[in-house]
XYZ file of C-alpha atoms in Angstrom:
583
model
C 0.000 0.000 0.000
C 1.268 3.483 -0.782
C -0.059 7.016 -0.491
C 1.551 10.151 -1.921
C 4.607 8.100 -2.834
C 5.166 6.749 0.692
C 5.702 2.994 0.930
C 4.803 0.965 3.990
C 7.500 -1.661 3.479
C 9.146 -2.928 6.657
C 12.648 -2.887 5.190
C 13.289 0.859 4.856
C 16.961 1.522 5.499
C 16.569 3.733 8.554
C 14.989 0.954 10.646
C 18.332 -0.827 10.873
C 20.338 2.414 11.067
C 21.952 4.238 13.985
C 22.017 8.045 13.905
C 24.836 10.094 15.453
C 24.090 13.688 16.387
C 26.836 16.271 15.990
C 26.649 19.634 17.762
C 29.064 21.406 15.419
C 30.352 24.172 17.685
C 31.439 21.552 20.242
C 32.639 18.637 18.089
C 36.027 19.476 16.548
C 37.773 22.789 15.825
C 40.103 22.825 12.815
C 41.334 26.444 12.928
C 42.040 27.162 16.591
C 39.332 29.764 17.164
C 37.772 27.689 19.944
C 34.599 26.857 18.002
C 33.995 23.593 16.190
C 33.549 23.697 12.424
C 32.774 21.661 9.320
C 36.408 20.958 8.495
C 36.829 19.592 12.008
C 33.928 17.204 11.453
C 35.363 16.079 8.123
C 38.694 15.301 9.792
C 36.945 13.025 12.332
C 34.747 11.033 9.926
C 36.894 7.909 10.127
C 36.255 7.804 13.878
C 32.502 7.839 13.207
C 32.762 5.271 10.425
C 34.738 2.974 12.757
C 32.042 3.381 15.397
C 29.636 1.976 12.829
C 26.970 4.675 12.701
C 24.924 5.061 9.524
C 23.643 8.640 9.652
C 25.087 11.948 10.859
C 22.637 14.593 12.043
C 24.087 18.105 12.151
C 22.624 20.652 14.516
C 22.180 23.976 12.651
C 25.149 25.245 10.661
C 23.315 28.072 8.883
C 24.163 31.772 9.307
C 22.838 32.937 12.664
C 23.364 35.659 15.287
C 23.791 32.687 17.694
C 21.295 33.928 20.262
C 20.218 30.292 20.701
C 23.409 28.696 19.353
C 22.207 28.542 15.767
C 18.541 27.678 16.284
C 17.892 31.306 15.327
C 18.549 31.247 11.576
C 19.155 34.367 9.490
C 19.799 32.627 6.141
C 18.612 29.128 5.275
C 20.768 28.739 2.153
C 24.287 29.318 3.400
C 26.766 28.298 6.100
C 27.568 30.276 9.234
C 31.121 31.658 8.706
C 32.320 30.368 12.085
C 31.604 26.859 10.747
C 33.055 27.378 7.260
C 31.614 27.799 3.785
C 29.255 26.028 1.412
C 32.346 24.554 -0.244
C 33.363 23.117 3.160
C 29.878 21.691 3.524
C 30.008 20.083 0.082
C 33.358 18.484 0.945
C 31.916 17.148 4.207
C 28.841 15.767 2.460
C 30.926 14.056 -0.216
C 33.236 12.549 2.420
C 30.249 11.269 4.417
C 28.812 9.595 1.317
C 32.203 8.127 0.361
C 32.183 6.296 3.703
C 28.722 4.858 3.117
C 27.033 7.138 5.636
C 24.208 9.642 5.193
C 23.831 13.227 6.410
C 20.668 14.807 7.840
C 20.265 18.555 8.345
C 18.490 20.301 11.200
C 15.404 22.128 9.888
C 14.257 25.038 12.090
C 11.121 26.554 10.548
C 8.759 27.215 13.452
C 10.685 30.459 13.786
C 13.534 32.418 12.227
C 16.042 34.884 13.615
C 14.792 38.443 13.971
C 17.742 39.251 11.675
C 16.394 37.114 8.814
C 15.456 39.266 5.780
C 11.904 37.936 5.993
C 11.451 39.349 9.491
C 13.286 42.570 8.734
C 10.836 43.210 5.920
C 7.919 42.139 8.109
C 9.033 44.593 10.787
C 8.917 47.556 8.397
C 5.294 48.125 9.341
C 1.684 46.916 9.055
C 1.691 47.510 5.300
C 4.782 45.388 4.655
C 4.308 42.626 2.091
C 5.708 40.172 4.645
C 3.866 41.492 7.699
C 1.627 38.414 7.678
C 4.630 36.057 7.490
C 4.825 36.359 11.300
C 2.293 36.669 14.127
C 1.753 40.389 14.720
C -0.990 41.658 17.055
C -1.953 44.900 18.767
C -2.164 45.234 22.559
C -5.192 43.611 24.145
C -8.097 45.943 24.803
C -8.964 44.754 28.302
C -5.965 46.483 29.844
C -3.151 45.154 32.018
C -3.711 41.772 33.673
C -1.797 38.682 34.691
C 0.618 37.811 31.930
C 0.868 41.309 30.421
C 4.560 41.793 31.143
C 5.652 41.547 27.526
C 9.349 40.960 27.266
C 9.935 40.595 31.016
C 13.024 38.560 31.777
C 14.227 38.919 28.201
C 16.244 41.401 26.168
C 14.018 44.343 25.302
C 11.944 44.129 28.468
C 9.840 46.987 29.717
C 7.306 47.254 26.897
C 4.178 49.370 27.445
C 0.604 48.115 27.402
C -0.807 44.610 27.640
C 0.416 41.698 25.520
C -2.080 40.227 23.016
C -2.486 37.137 25.185
C -0.990 35.709 28.353
C 1.271 33.032 26.855
C 4.657 32.472 28.434
C 7.820 31.709 26.470
C 9.741 28.431 26.741
C 12.731 30.615 27.656
C 10.892 32.446 30.490
C 9.002 35.716 30.349
C 6.242 36.625 27.924
C 5.901 35.055 24.479
C 5.275 38.534 23.040
C 7.743 41.310 22.251
C 6.679 44.907 21.806
C 7.783 46.737 18.657
C 7.928 50.474 19.373
C 7.871 51.549 15.720
C 4.441 50.026 15.027
C 3.162 49.760 18.625
C 2.408 46.095 17.939
C 3.686 42.843 19.355
C 5.158 39.781 17.651
C 4.953 36.218 18.922
C 8.064 34.300 19.974
C 7.566 30.989 21.730
C 11.294 30.945 22.415
C 13.698 33.927 22.513
C 12.547 37.432 21.449
C 15.170 37.013 18.708
C 13.241 33.968 17.404
C 9.936 35.299 16.018
C 7.439 32.598 15.048
C 6.569 32.156 11.387
C 2.888 32.288 10.469
C 2.237 28.999 8.707
C -1.344 30.066 8.022
C 0.169 32.105 5.181
C 0.685 29.829 2.120
C 3.599 32.024 0.968
C 5.479 31.062 4.133
C 4.915 27.391 3.521
C 6.048 27.571 -0.094
C 9.199 29.475 0.922
C 10.011 26.743 3.464
C 9.423 23.948 0.950
C 11.674 25.699 -1.570
C 14.591 25.902 0.863
C 14.130 22.225 1.770
C 14.260 21.233 -1.907
C 17.408 23.344 -2.284
C 19.243 21.269 0.354
C 17.928 17.955 -0.942
C 19.070 18.879 -4.434
C 22.496 19.543 -2.914
C 22.565 15.927 -1.741
C 21.496 15.838 1.918
C 19.583 12.754 3.002
C 16.753 14.226 5.042
C 15.846 16.522 7.915
C 15.422 16.475 11.657
C 12.641 19.046 12.091
C 12.944 21.226 15.188
C 9.703 21.674 17.227
C 7.782 20.936 14.050
C 4.518 20.228 15.879
C 4.364 23.884 17.004
C 3.954 25.334 13.506
C 0.127 25.418 13.607
C -1.350 27.906 16.071
C -5.019 28.395 16.868
C -5.722 31.520 14.776
C -7.570 33.266 17.651
C -4.525 32.882 19.964
C -6.653 32.415 23.135
C -5.324 32.897 26.655
C -4.044 29.767 28.356
C -4.455 28.628 31.974
C -2.112 30.469 34.313
C 1.099 28.857 35.505
C 1.619 28.378 39.216
C 3.456 31.698 39.461
C 0.349 33.509 38.170
C 2.368 35.565 35.715
C 1.996 33.785 32.400
C -0.416 31.365 30.800
C 0.199 27.961 29.268
C -0.595 28.451 25.589
C 0.376 24.911 24.636
C -3.219 23.709 24.055
C -3.342 26.230 21.214
C -0.020 25.500 19.525
C 1.138 21.966 20.399
C -0.139 19.761 17.562
C -2.347 22.642 16.464
C -5.396 22.475 14.225
C -3.631 22.284 10.846
C -0.336 20.561 11.691
C -1.209 17.287 9.939
C -2.371 19.201 6.882
C 0.914 21.135 6.763
C 3.109 18.042 7.107
C 1.190 16.175 4.417
C 1.540 19.190 2.151
C 5.262 19.323 2.962
C 5.627 15.702 1.942
C 3.824 16.242 -1.358
C 5.784 19.402 -2.163
C 9.240 18.266 -1.018
C 9.641 14.496 -0.763
C 7.100 12.773 -3.011
C 8.471 11.577 -6.320
C 12.128 11.613 -5.285
C 13.739 8.259 -6.081
C 15.844 8.136 -2.901
C 14.264 7.212 0.469
C 14.937 10.204 2.674
C 14.702 10.407 6.471
C 12.269 12.812 8.158
C 12.257 13.101 11.940
C 9.890 15.446 13.744
C 10.912 16.805 17.139
C 7.548 17.154 18.906
C 7.401 18.384 22.498
C 4.143 17.429 24.162
C 3.124 14.937 21.477
C 0.889 12.127 22.678
C 1.148 8.507 21.641
C -2.143 8.762 19.787
C -0.904 11.789 17.844
C 2.416 10.078 17.122
C 0.592 7.151 15.512
C -0.934 9.604 13.046
C 2.293 11.498 12.397
C 4.304 8.327 11.716
C 1.734 6.179 9.928
C 3.504 5.601 6.573
C 0.215 5.613 4.694
C -0.471 9.218 5.761
C 2.739 10.700 4.331
C 3.836 12.983 7.195
C 7.120 12.032 8.950
C 9.024 8.785 9.485
C 9.383 9.097 13.264
C 9.020 11.615 16.062
C 11.107 12.665 19.034
C 8.813 12.527 22.062
C 9.785 13.777 25.505
C 7.710 11.702 27.895
C 10.550 9.513 29.168
C 12.944 12.443 29.697
C 10.350 14.281 31.785
C 9.833 11.528 34.356
C 12.301 13.039 36.820
C 10.805 16.550 36.636
C 9.074 18.170 39.586
C 7.321 21.504 39.055
C 9.667 22.126 36.119
C 12.635 20.480 34.392
C 14.955 22.242 36.853
C 13.086 20.861 39.882
C 14.816 17.493 40.136
C 13.231 14.354 41.580
C 14.529 10.770 41.507
C 13.551 8.533 38.620
C 11.268 5.597 39.449
C 12.205 2.675 37.230
C 8.598 1.535 36.998
C 7.668 4.932 35.549
C 10.348 4.512 32.892
C 9.102 1.024 32.023
C 5.519 2.238 31.814
C 6.459 5.103 29.518
C 8.793 3.280 27.151
C 6.581 0.207 27.175
C 3.534 2.271 26.165
C 5.380 3.690 23.177
C 6.687 0.274 22.174
C 3.175 -1.177 22.241
C 1.468 1.861 20.784
C 3.662 2.042 17.684
C 4.044 -1.711 17.217
C 1.562 -1.972 14.342
C 1.652 1.555 12.906
C 4.549 4.006 12.961
C 8.059 3.838 14.355
C 9.971 4.896 17.480
C 13.023 7.089 17.763
C 15.201 6.018 20.699
C 17.373 8.466 22.609
C 18.732 9.297 26.030
C 20.851 12.318 25.104
C 20.826 15.255 22.720
C 21.911 18.892 22.713
C 18.982 19.794 25.015
C 19.377 16.998 27.590
C 21.900 16.452 30.412
C 24.281 13.517 30.109
C 22.416 10.279 30.728
C 25.136 8.557 32.774
C 24.934 11.459 35.254
C 21.128 11.468 35.141
C 19.886 7.866 35.217
C 23.184 6.115 35.913
C 26.234 6.573 38.132
C 28.994 8.835 36.800
C 31.471 8.018 39.578
C 34.748 6.294 38.647
C 33.695 2.885 40.007
C 30.437 2.475 38.089
C 30.494 4.959 35.181
C 31.501 2.485 32.458
C 29.103 -0.215 33.534
C 26.130 2.126 33.998
C 26.802 3.866 30.673
C 26.950 0.554 28.817
C 23.854 -0.754 30.602
C 21.848 2.327 29.616
C 23.064 2.061 26.041
C 22.076 -1.595 25.765
C 18.597 -1.094 27.171
C 17.936 1.771 24.785
C 19.370 0.264 21.593
C 17.514 -3.018 21.984
C 14.076 -1.440 22.103
C 12.167 -1.324 18.820
C 13.040 1.842 16.932
C 15.960 3.821 15.516
C 18.645 4.711 18.115
C 20.266 8.147 18.276
C 23.726 8.607 19.781
C 24.704 12.106 20.877
C 28.364 13.055 20.553
C 30.392 11.825 23.512
C 27.651 9.479 24.682
C 29.701 6.632 23.220
C 32.520 7.656 25.594
C 30.334 7.887 28.682
C 30.811 11.666 28.908
C 29.312 13.170 32.076
C 27.660 16.380 33.223
C 29.998 19.314 33.767
C 30.987 20.687 37.191
C 29.452 24.191 37.067
C 30.810 25.855 40.191
C 28.918 29.169 40.023
C 26.218 30.875 37.983
C 28.974 32.579 35.978
C 29.757 29.163 34.438
C 26.268 28.990 32.865
C 25.956 30.054 29.203
C 22.693 28.669 27.858
C 19.861 31.129 27.142
C 17.196 28.820 28.607
C 19.106 28.434 31.872
C 19.867 32.155 32.119
C 16.197 33.034 31.675
C 15.066 30.453 34.217
C 17.596 31.630 36.798
C 16.576 35.276 36.433
C 12.855 34.526 36.689
C 13.238 32.064 39.586
C 15.419 34.386 41.684
C 13.085 37.306 40.938
C 10.225 35.137 42.249
C 12.094 34.668 45.546
C 13.608 31.197 45.089
C 16.890 30.334 46.789
C 19.688 31.050 44.236
C 21.755 28.055 45.422
C 18.803 25.706 44.926
C 18.154 27.169 41.478
C 21.805 26.617 40.563
C 21.571 23.002 41.727
C 18.739 22.505 39.238
C 20.799 24.069 36.450
C 23.739 21.786 37.278
C 21.536 18.725 36.965
C 19.370 19.702 33.982
C 21.031 22.605 32.159
C 21.659 22.230 28.425
C 25.288 23.327 28.854
C 25.962 19.808 30.165
C 25.513 18.425 26.665
C 27.457 21.198 24.976
C 30.874 21.022 26.570
C 33.462 20.162 23.903
C 33.960 16.630 22.650
C 36.750 14.901 24.585
C 39.186 13.542 22.009
C 42.293 13.060 24.134
C 43.978 13.977 27.411
C 45.690 17.147 26.171
C 44.963 20.612 27.541
C 41.668 21.219 25.716
C 40.882 17.564 25.099
C 42.085 17.734 21.496
C 39.013 19.815 20.629
C 40.939 22.999 19.832
C 44.387 24.549 19.955
C 42.780 27.822 21.074
C 40.459 28.707 23.943
C 37.240 26.652 23.747
C 33.961 28.593 23.628
C 32.739 26.508 26.586
C 35.210 25.012 29.053
C 36.160 21.383 28.571
C 35.058 19.009 31.328
C 38.106 18.475 33.601
C 37.572 14.708 33.509
C 38.732 14.621 29.882
C 42.128 13.431 31.117
C 40.549 10.029 31.778
C 37.372 10.119 29.671
C 38.386 10.652 26.061
C 38.223 9.015 22.651
C 41.902 8.129 22.420
C 41.803 6.172 25.674
C 38.447 4.570 24.809
C 39.535 3.360 21.362
C 42.612 1.763 22.930
C 40.605 -0.063 25.622
C 38.565 -3.064 24.382
C 36.383 -2.891 27.504
C 35.491 0.807 27.082
C 32.080 2.375 26.595
C 33.093 3.113 22.992
C 33.696 -0.517 22.093
C 30.457 -1.552 23.763
C 28.646 0.910 21.469
C 30.467 -0.621 18.489
C 29.233 -4.062 19.503
C 25.689 -2.780 20.018
C 25.623 -1.137 16.591
C 27.034 -4.263 14.966
C 24.336 -6.351 16.658
C 21.633 -4.134 15.158
C 23.190 -4.546 11.723
C 23.382 -8.344 11.932
C 20.519 -9.574 14.153
C 17.044 -9.188 12.562
C 15.328 -9.546 15.937
C 16.789 -6.173 17.027
C 15.165 -4.374 14.108
C 12.025 -6.396 13.436
C 11.313 -8.280 16.652
C 8.183 -7.992 18.751
C 8.652 -6.325 22.150
C 7.464 -7.848 25.429
C 8.076 -6.123 28.767
C 8.959 -8.398 31.713
C 9.103 -7.651 35.455
C 6.945 -4.559 34.963
C 6.614 -3.898 38.715
C 10.281 -4.404 39.626
C 11.990 -1.176 40.762
C 15.511 -2.546 40.237
C 15.590 -4.795 37.162
C 14.586 -3.782 33.634
C 13.824 -6.822 31.466
C 12.227 -7.411 28.083
C 12.340 -9.746 25.104
C 12.541 -9.134 21.367
C 11.194 -12.008 19.255
C 11.431 -12.477 15.493
C 10.694 -15.762 13.714
C 12.649 -18.441 15.613
C 14.892 -16.080 17.585
C 14.199 -14.432 20.934
C 16.545 -12.025 22.702
C 16.325 -11.396 26.440
C 17.630 -8.076 27.806
C 18.128 -8.066 31.572
C 19.531 -4.942 33.255
C 20.249 -3.866 36.824
C 19.400 -0.162 37.273
C 20.980 0.054 40.736
C 24.353 0.279 42.403
C 23.650 -2.904 44.394
C 23.796 -6.574 43.410
C 20.311 -7.857 42.532
C 19.211 -11.465 42.225
C 17.266 -12.294 39.076
C 13.911 -14.030 39.606
C 14.478 -17.759 39.828
C 12.046 -18.646 37.048
C 13.677 -16.192 34.641
C 17.165 -17.370 35.539
C 16.184 -21.009 35.081
C 14.533 -20.384 31.724
C 17.545 -18.527 30.288
C 20.428 -20.228 32.068
C 21.463 -22.211 28.999
C 20.821 -19.498 26.429
C 24.081 -18.100 24.984
C 25.192 -14.675 26.127
C 25.257 -12.337 23.100
C 26.378 -9.185 24.854
C 27.199 -8.152 28.410
C 29.181 -5.634 30.407
C 30.352 -7.541 33.483
C 32.478 -10.452 32.362
C 31.579 -14.024 33.403
C 27.992 -14.201 34.560
C 26.469 -15.469 37.771
C 23.224 -17.187 36.810
C 21.260 -15.679 39.681
C 22.870 -12.364 40.593
C 23.401 -9.238 38.503
C 26.210 -7.020 39.657
C 25.688 -3.237 40.028
C 24.596 -1.740 36.671
C 25.099 -5.073 34.910
C 23.295 -5.830 31.650
C 23.096 -9.085 29.683
C 21.624 -9.987 26.341
C 20.852 -13.685 25.784
C 19.708 -15.336 22.559
C 17.351 -18.290 22.416
C 16.847 -20.021 19.081
């Protein structure tokens, strides 16, 4: 069965692939300016090929003022000079393809930079031909009320009047910025320098599709689409329920998976992807997406996207907010991941990830990053993730077991989200030390410290001064040491990736959760034809005895992969994982 050129075959290449995310400014610096670049990535491709990954996903490399580290784009058809040139990009793309890998670009089209020519023209006034390319509104008529502090906590604060609605920004403060020249406000769900595009306007959509075709014609192999489920807003922009602080409203019911989002994505597929002979990869990052919505988005017959990034499992340790840390309950994790495995078993496909540029390091979050247990907990987490049904994503340094960074003071924090949260929380009377503790645990800077290549002064990342300090533990946690050690996290990732490439049960097998109520052991099977794999993992720092019936059933099944040496049939050591095969 096909629809709009989309096949529903079970053998599409990306189901057996592993994707590796590169955050370019932190991966490898070739010219000593302290910022990673395209030439640096090209020079490290053999490392990635040896790891065995199939796809490279680049976080944005387009021209940008870098207010949000490149997710504020000022030109969609060029390369940011700090990263290189289009010629450098073409060389990188050719070198990726020569090694049998593919390259996926980050597509950021919910918003642009306020320095993009589209917005500059839109900002010229209400009569501008591009005024309706963005969400412009006049002040609300009912006067000042909760949520009217447009721009508070953000650059350009102190605007007069009442914002058009009470929505808060993801980066703290109001989602509206006052423009003095026209006495109107524009919508920005993120930074004031990231105005939201108005996808209701068909000219906007056609401009986006044209730039996507431009990159595909250049040879890229698909797109990871940033917050793509936010592109459709309720046209009336209603107020949302107030947050606990009483300042701003939650507008998400009116823009998360909004009224026309499926229509837009189907149109995108018809305009951009349908009819192309190659099978391209489309991944939609979708905060707040439900399982039921994801089934629609990823149903191949509908022609929308191949898979989505959902955030349910990485929100399980949140309290009142992501920076209010609470311990993870393993049963919550099983319930969440198990629901998605079951829910997309017949229709759609899962993306599997622990880390990315927006998440803290998983070994510091759900594992144990101390010297005694770091390697074993990192390899256990990797095994559990990669052997679920779906396409795994590896974030740079994850394959080394890189950890969160030791941010000593607030001055060590760089990320715009963290800065906005700190300012708003302290202004609301929260204890600054407690706020900083939350930033240490959950701040996005943890993922953005430079890649640790070796034990030299700046970890082999740069010969200059790195834009963000290198984690001091790079002297022991680095690629050179990991490649040389057959028992390292790196080599465990190589074995995991090779298993996906050679064992059909990993890609195509049914998923069955075991021990659903156990707070210490995570266990499941993957079954395909005559082969069943058992994954059994200890999520604690204590030895845990496996249930006797499970141990007896699998005692004679060969061990395919493990991280603790010779096994004890009944007892799993701290953070141990085993994969058995029964034929």
